[in-house]
Amino acid sequence: MKSIENDKTELGKAHLTYGKLSLEEANVRLKQEGESEFPLSIFPRFIQNTILELYDNGNYNIDYTAVSILTALAGIIGNSYHLRKHIEWIENPSMWVVLVGKSGQNKSAPLKTAFKAVKNQQKQFDKEYEAAVANFDPDAGDKKPIKRKLYSTDPTFEALINMHKQNPNGMILMPDEFKSFILNLIGYSGTSKQSQFLSIWDGAPISLDRKEVESSSLSMPCVSIIGSIQDDVIASFKAKDIKDGFFERILFAIPLKMEKKYIQRKNPDDYMVEKFHTRMKALMDKVYENMGTIELSLSETAEVLFIDEVNKHVKPSNKDATISGILSKLDRYILRFALILEVSNSFFEGQPIKHITMDSMKKAIMLKDYFYVNALKLNNMVLNVYEDNSKEGKVLQVIKKIGKKEFTNKEFIQMADHMGIAKESYAYQLLSNTKLAHKVQKGVYETEILN
């Protein structure tokens, strides 16, 4: 019989490329080569197969699908499980995620697929609520029906807290326009809203006491957020970052290739995709059997692995403030990833959930590495597109050439064009987002770099 090592098939090539891995594992890596660096092995086999099927025959990006599914798992688990590192350090599984790409890169389809079970359950809750309202009789002493929400697209902060109170397990935010959502948080009046969301990410108790709204409190907020945005837009927002750690709390899915794909004539396998939805629904049903919170601890081997990994972050953090901000949040995300993977993988594999195992911690660290690389990619986008912090940056070159502490936007645009650096619209975009000059009045900017 001909040896598989000499086989010219895809499986044979994968075996030659990746050596001692099983052919199935090697085939997964071969499909991902040059397309994605997401560690698919963190998932059970049926999820891996679903992601690759959608990639092969559905025009789905591997990163977008994998990260969307991971976030859906986080949203489903919610407050049903927490991880207690020690008496003062408890993590819920919430994730804040942004899918970054070019326009037309099919970012919405993976979100739709990943959250189908959640949205179907929401439809069921809506039907139950409508039936309860139709049968509601206050004269008979009936309690007013409560509308239970699992997710929302664009709530006010007060509405989010009140919806969360009706669904203590947690909320998922999926803004239709993620650009508007972030702009609302970091705009001129967004600082207070931003700080409120920072408290939610931390899982800290929330209390709203205002004259214009009914007082409301939430002891255990657990809110996952996911949306998509174009690369140049998120880079412009990051350039305006007020350095309070908001952007460091966001996990970015940035594919190796940000490009539109050709549509395949073959459709994804219906049975495989439906099996995925069915199993996600089963996990959701299991979570809602018990609306309390179960706290898991790290196994001894998982704790050793976690401490070793976090300690590796100390030196690079001490050398660079930007790196420090990214890694400090990823240290906490490691625990969240481990929690999500332990609960979901144990359920799908029919295993009891006792504590966070070393296997889940290893996979969590793989995820940390993936999101760390993407955080650095985003920082490079800011430098490459807006170049505010680069010594050879376009903004700096233009301002130095103008040679005045105070200048108009017209002078900047004309000089940028004269130097061959940027045409009108791009030049104005550079100026609008730079940190090297600030607007003192309409059309007039001031800089300190010439002092």
XYZ file of C-alpha atoms in Angstrom:
451
model
C 0.000 0.000 0.000
C 1.274 3.457 -0.907
C 2.419 5.440 2.124
C 0.362 8.471 3.069
C 3.597 10.472 3.254
C 3.829 10.233 -0.537
C 0.165 10.978 -1.106
C -0.465 13.995 -3.324
C -3.924 14.610 -1.860
C -4.707 17.509 0.427
C -4.546 15.198 3.437
C -1.235 13.821 2.318
C 0.246 17.274 1.854
C -1.051 18.297 5.267
C 0.554 15.265 6.847
C 3.876 16.108 5.201
C 3.607 19.751 6.250
C 2.623 19.234 9.882
C 4.233 15.914 10.726
C 2.932 13.967 13.704
C -0.493 15.602 13.920
C -3.455 13.457 12.986
C -4.533 13.846 9.372
C -7.704 15.599 10.490
C -5.785 18.096 12.615
C -3.231 18.613 9.859
C -5.980 19.238 7.331
C -7.427 21.946 9.551
C -4.064 23.688 9.696
C -3.599 23.407 5.960
C -6.956 25.073 5.332
C -6.005 27.903 7.689
C -2.537 28.441 6.245
C -2.251 31.996 4.983
C -5.904 32.649 5.881
C -6.186 32.703 9.652
C -4.126 32.470 12.825
C -7.104 31.765 15.070
C -6.406 28.651 17.208
C -9.359 26.510 16.082
C -8.172 23.640 18.265
C -9.662 25.398 21.299
C -13.100 24.272 20.096
C -14.702 20.819 20.031
C -14.451 19.077 16.668
C -18.045 19.855 15.607
C -17.443 23.603 15.968
C -14.171 23.393 14.062
C -15.916 21.479 11.286
C -18.726 24.030 11.143
C -16.287 26.945 10.864
C -14.334 25.268 8.062
C -17.510 24.221 6.231
C -18.751 27.809 6.278
C -15.315 28.951 5.116
C -15.123 26.422 2.287
C -18.654 26.767 0.962
C -20.229 29.842 2.528
C -17.729 32.655 1.962
C -17.314 33.029 5.753
C -14.055 34.396 7.142
C -12.517 31.957 9.646
C -11.582 34.660 12.173
C -14.981 36.341 12.118
C -16.842 33.051 12.533
C -14.588 31.674 15.257
C -14.553 34.883 17.320
C -18.324 35.312 16.906
C -18.936 31.774 18.171
C -16.600 32.328 21.117
C -18.523 35.495 22.027
C -21.862 33.709 21.636
C -20.656 31.051 24.093
C -19.614 33.809 26.518
C -23.032 35.469 26.221
C -24.915 32.210 26.726
C -22.898 31.195 29.802
C -23.198 34.654 31.378
C -23.542 34.735 35.156
C -24.256 31.003 35.382
C -20.552 30.418 35.971
C -17.841 32.645 37.415
C -14.154 31.976 37.996
C -12.797 32.821 41.440
C -9.032 33.376 41.418
C -9.064 34.398 45.076
C -11.411 36.094 47.513
C -11.103 39.504 45.832
C -10.650 38.391 42.223
C -13.672 36.972 40.431
C -14.176 36.943 36.665
C -17.366 36.482 34.689
C -17.115 35.296 31.042
C -18.088 38.557 29.323
C -16.210 39.600 26.185
C -16.048 42.825 24.181
C -15.278 42.062 20.556
C -14.940 43.983 17.307
C -14.656 42.334 13.882
C -12.356 44.599 11.856
C -12.278 44.573 8.064
C -12.881 46.293 4.778
C -16.326 47.218 3.501
C -18.043 44.254 1.860
C -15.940 41.676 3.690
C -18.991 39.722 4.895
C -18.706 40.470 8.592
C -22.446 40.202 9.313
C -23.074 36.603 8.193
C -20.770 35.005 10.820
C -22.486 37.063 13.519
C -25.903 35.936 12.322
C -24.873 32.273 12.352
C -23.105 32.376 15.727
C -26.047 34.019 17.500
C -28.931 32.222 15.780
C -29.730 30.130 18.853
C -29.784 33.273 21.010
C -32.066 35.121 18.598
C -34.406 32.139 18.257
C -34.682 31.959 22.047
C -35.446 35.683 22.112
C -38.303 35.124 19.648
C -39.688 32.471 21.993
C -39.459 34.832 24.975
C -41.247 37.529 22.928
C -44.095 35.141 22.088
C -44.456 34.152 25.733
C -44.528 37.804 26.750
C -47.181 38.685 24.166
C -49.334 35.771 25.344
C -48.894 36.844 28.983
C -49.890 40.434 28.132
C -52.998 39.202 26.289
C -54.078 37.205 29.361
C -53.048 39.817 31.919
C -55.844 40.797 34.300
C -54.792 43.350 36.922
C -58.216 43.134 38.579
C -57.562 39.470 39.291
C -54.343 40.316 41.047
C -52.130 39.115 38.209
C -48.519 40.224 38.254
C -47.585 42.491 35.371
C -45.756 40.419 32.692
C -42.029 40.982 32.396
C -40.374 41.186 29.009
C -37.195 39.188 29.137
C -34.359 40.250 26.832
C -31.256 38.272 25.986
C -29.746 40.836 23.647
C -30.237 44.375 22.437
C -28.920 46.457 19.563
C -28.934 50.063 20.787
C -30.239 50.570 24.333
C -29.598 53.581 26.525
C -27.425 52.773 29.507
C -30.439 52.996 31.819
C -32.446 50.659 29.569
C -29.536 48.197 29.462
C -29.418 48.031 33.262
C -33.174 47.520 33.537
C -33.166 44.794 30.863
C -30.288 43.113 32.661
C -32.287 43.115 35.897
C -35.026 41.142 34.136
C -32.408 38.701 32.848
C -29.864 38.296 35.682
C -27.805 35.817 33.659
C -26.532 38.668 31.494
C -27.000 40.683 28.345
C -25.482 40.675 24.872
C -25.114 43.932 22.981
C -24.997 43.662 19.191
C -25.110 47.229 17.853
C -26.360 47.474 14.261
C -24.013 50.418 13.768
C -20.934 49.783 15.869
C -19.449 53.036 14.624
C -22.319 55.000 16.202
C -22.103 52.950 19.390
C -18.410 53.742 19.934
C -18.797 57.349 18.802
C -21.514 57.777 21.415
C -19.100 56.562 24.080
C -15.986 58.517 23.109
C -17.596 61.649 21.703
C -17.520 65.045 23.354
C -20.124 64.056 25.946
C -19.208 60.374 26.122
C -16.687 60.283 28.964
C -19.232 59.478 31.668
C -20.860 56.797 29.530
C -17.465 55.335 28.849
C -16.702 55.108 32.559
C -20.042 53.394 33.170
C -19.204 50.736 30.619
C -15.761 50.290 32.166
C -17.501 49.375 35.433
C -19.655 46.863 33.593
C -16.592 45.221 32.033
C -15.089 44.898 35.500
C -18.276 43.225 36.730
C -18.575 45.916 39.410
C -21.997 46.687 40.936
C -23.907 49.448 39.156
C -26.214 51.939 40.845
C -28.154 54.637 38.998
C -29.600 57.393 41.159
C -30.859 60.276 39.054
C -33.834 62.558 39.255
C -34.878 61.986 35.661
C -34.864 58.171 35.887
C -36.030 55.583 38.362
C -33.263 54.433 40.682
C -31.855 51.128 39.552
C -29.023 48.865 40.654
C -27.299 45.748 39.408
C -25.076 43.669 41.671
C -23.474 41.391 39.046
C -23.367 42.958 35.580
C -22.307 40.587 32.833
C -22.508 42.178 29.384
C -20.828 40.861 26.247
C -20.561 43.232 23.288
C -19.872 42.357 19.663
C -20.036 44.293 16.430
C -18.172 44.959 13.208
C -16.448 48.028 11.854
C -14.192 49.105 9.004
C -10.466 49.183 9.673
C -9.959 52.886 8.947
C -12.907 53.856 11.168
C -11.706 51.934 14.215
C -8.207 53.329 13.673
C -9.592 56.869 13.743
C -11.462 56.138 16.988
C -8.365 54.612 18.548
C -6.454 57.759 17.623
C -8.911 59.725 19.794
C -8.513 57.344 22.734
C -8.432 59.185 26.049
C -6.215 56.466 27.552
C -8.622 55.218 30.213
C -8.257 51.593 29.165
C -11.478 51.428 27.146
C -9.878 50.230 23.917
C -7.582 47.845 25.781
C -10.715 46.017 26.944
C -11.783 45.358 23.348
C -10.683 42.186 21.574
C -10.084 42.651 17.859
C -10.603 40.027 15.167
C -8.368 41.122 12.286
C -7.940 38.558 9.488
C -4.611 37.981 7.781
C -6.292 38.906 4.502
C -8.732 41.809 4.629
C -10.313 41.251 1.244
C -13.626 40.378 -0.348
C -14.028 36.729 -1.390
C -15.581 35.165 -4.473
C -18.970 33.561 -3.828
C -18.910 29.766 -4.008
C -21.421 27.859 -6.123
C -21.656 25.126 -3.483
C -23.645 25.901 -0.325
C -22.649 24.911 3.235
C -23.850 21.530 4.453
C -27.297 22.123 6.001
C -27.066 19.162 8.355
C -23.724 20.277 9.804
C -24.885 23.854 10.355
C -28.195 22.773 11.914
C -26.314 20.405 14.210
C -24.253 23.366 15.377
C -27.390 25.446 16.097
C -29.002 22.522 17.934
C -26.030 22.042 20.221
C -25.768 25.769 20.969
C -29.481 25.702 21.891
C -28.876 22.700 24.149
C -26.146 24.612 25.997
C -28.519 27.533 26.446
C -31.266 25.243 27.803
C -28.803 23.744 30.274
C -27.712 27.176 31.494
C -31.318 28.270 32.072
C -32.125 25.168 34.135
C -30.353 26.840 37.024
C -30.319 30.638 37.157
C -27.877 30.769 40.063
C -24.117 31.326 39.831
C -21.606 28.509 40.225
C -18.058 29.566 41.059
C -15.173 27.549 39.641
C -11.575 27.674 40.814
C -8.353 26.906 38.981
C -6.885 23.454 39.315
C -3.392 23.436 40.776
C -1.771 22.835 37.365
C -3.951 25.492 35.717
C -2.983 28.011 38.394
C 0.740 27.335 37.912
C 0.349 27.756 34.145
C -1.621 30.994 34.575
C 0.888 32.532 36.992
C 3.827 31.601 34.769
C 2.127 33.188 31.747
C 1.186 36.411 33.518
C 4.695 36.743 34.942
C 6.058 36.622 31.389
C 4.150 39.854 30.760
C 5.963 41.849 33.461
C 9.160 42.781 31.577
C 7.508 43.879 28.308
C 4.892 45.811 30.311
C 7.543 47.684 32.268
C 9.280 48.696 29.038
C 6.261 50.056 27.159
C 3.114 51.746 28.496
C 1.044 50.726 25.460
C 2.040 47.069 25.845
C 1.314 47.299 29.559
C -2.234 48.512 28.903
C -2.927 45.690 26.460
C -1.435 42.898 28.556
C -3.023 44.004 31.832
C -6.490 43.445 30.332
C -5.449 40.254 28.555
C -4.271 38.867 31.906
C -7.892 39.004 33.004
C -9.191 37.783 29.667
C -7.072 34.633 30.056
C -9.253 33.676 33.016
C -12.424 34.555 31.105
C -11.351 32.474 28.117
C -10.513 29.533 30.383
C -13.929 29.801 32.029
C -15.793 29.909 28.696
C -13.855 26.961 27.305
C -14.136 24.844 30.437
C -17.903 25.251 30.685
C -18.752 24.939 26.990
C -16.287 22.176 26.077
C -17.235 20.129 29.153
C -20.903 20.404 28.216
C -20.374 19.489 24.567
C -18.151 16.550 25.516
C -20.497 15.306 28.234
C -17.976 15.827 31.028
C -18.681 17.131 34.550
C -17.603 20.690 35.318
C -15.469 20.657 38.474
C -12.783 23.303 38.058
C -10.693 25.018 35.387
C -8.371 22.380 33.989
C -4.863 22.802 32.632
C -6.186 21.979 29.146
C -8.624 24.911 29.263
C -5.862 27.193 30.552
C -3.533 26.159 27.711
C -6.244 26.985 25.185
C -6.995 30.277 26.943
C -3.344 31.287 26.596
C -3.497 30.446 22.887
C -6.456 32.822 22.603
C -4.576 35.487 24.531
C -1.703 35.238 22.069
C -4.103 35.593 19.125
C -5.797 38.696 20.510
C -2.476 40.212 21.619
C -1.152 40.052 18.057
C -4.352 41.683 16.814
C -4.114 44.471 19.402
C -0.644 45.241 18.061
C -2.023 45.158 14.515
C -4.594 47.779 15.446
C -1.934 50.016 16.966
C 0.024 49.722 13.728
C -3.101 50.708 11.794
C -3.306 53.887 13.841
C 0.331 54.687 13.146
C 0.145 53.779 9.464
C -3.142 55.526 8.725
C -2.936 58.546 11.015
C 0.735 58.437 11.947
C 0.355 60.653 14.980
C 3.077 59.064 17.050
C 5.631 58.354 14.367
C 8.715 60.563 14.126
C 8.384 60.378 10.361
C 4.608 60.764 10.472
C 2.741 62.702 7.821
C 1.083 65.086 10.274
C 4.395 65.964 11.887
C 6.041 66.598 8.514
C 3.273 68.970 7.433
C 3.166 70.912 10.703
C 6.945 71.381 10.688
C 6.809 72.595 7.093
C 4.083 75.124 7.963
C 6.386 76.302 10.738
C 3.795 78.120 12.852
C 2.350 77.341 16.276
C -1.101 78.382 15.078
C -2.384 77.538 11.591
C -5.628 77.034 9.706
C -7.009 73.802 8.313
C -6.716 75.381 4.854
C -2.972 75.914 5.364
C -2.562 72.320 6.500
C -4.490 70.899 3.530
C -2.625 73.061 1.017
C 0.758 72.177 2.501
C -0.065 68.452 2.606
C -1.040 68.607 -1.068
C 2.046 70.658 -1.976
C 4.311 68.113 -0.245
C 2.584 65.242 -2.026
C 1.563 63.715 1.293
C -2.230 63.823 1.079
C -5.061 65.230 -0.980
C -7.846 67.331 0.509
C -10.158 64.730 2.093
C -7.357 62.559 3.495
C -5.432 65.610 4.719
C -8.483 66.854 6.588
C -8.953 63.382 8.088
C -5.355 63.373 9.306
C -5.758 66.776 10.893
C -9.117 65.942 12.492
C -7.707 62.888 14.278
C -4.212 64.001 15.167
C -2.957 64.373 18.707
C -0.201 66.754 17.593
C -2.538 69.739 17.241
C -5.838 70.777 18.789
C -8.637 72.967 17.505
C -8.794 76.375 19.214
C -11.680 77.697 17.144
C -13.446 76.844 13.900
C -10.841 76.150 11.217
C -7.904 77.125 13.465
C -5.481 74.691 15.114
C -2.634 75.059 17.579
C 0.388 72.827 18.131
C 2.996 72.508 20.868
C 5.546 70.524 18.890
C 7.269 73.660 17.543
C 8.023 75.070 20.982
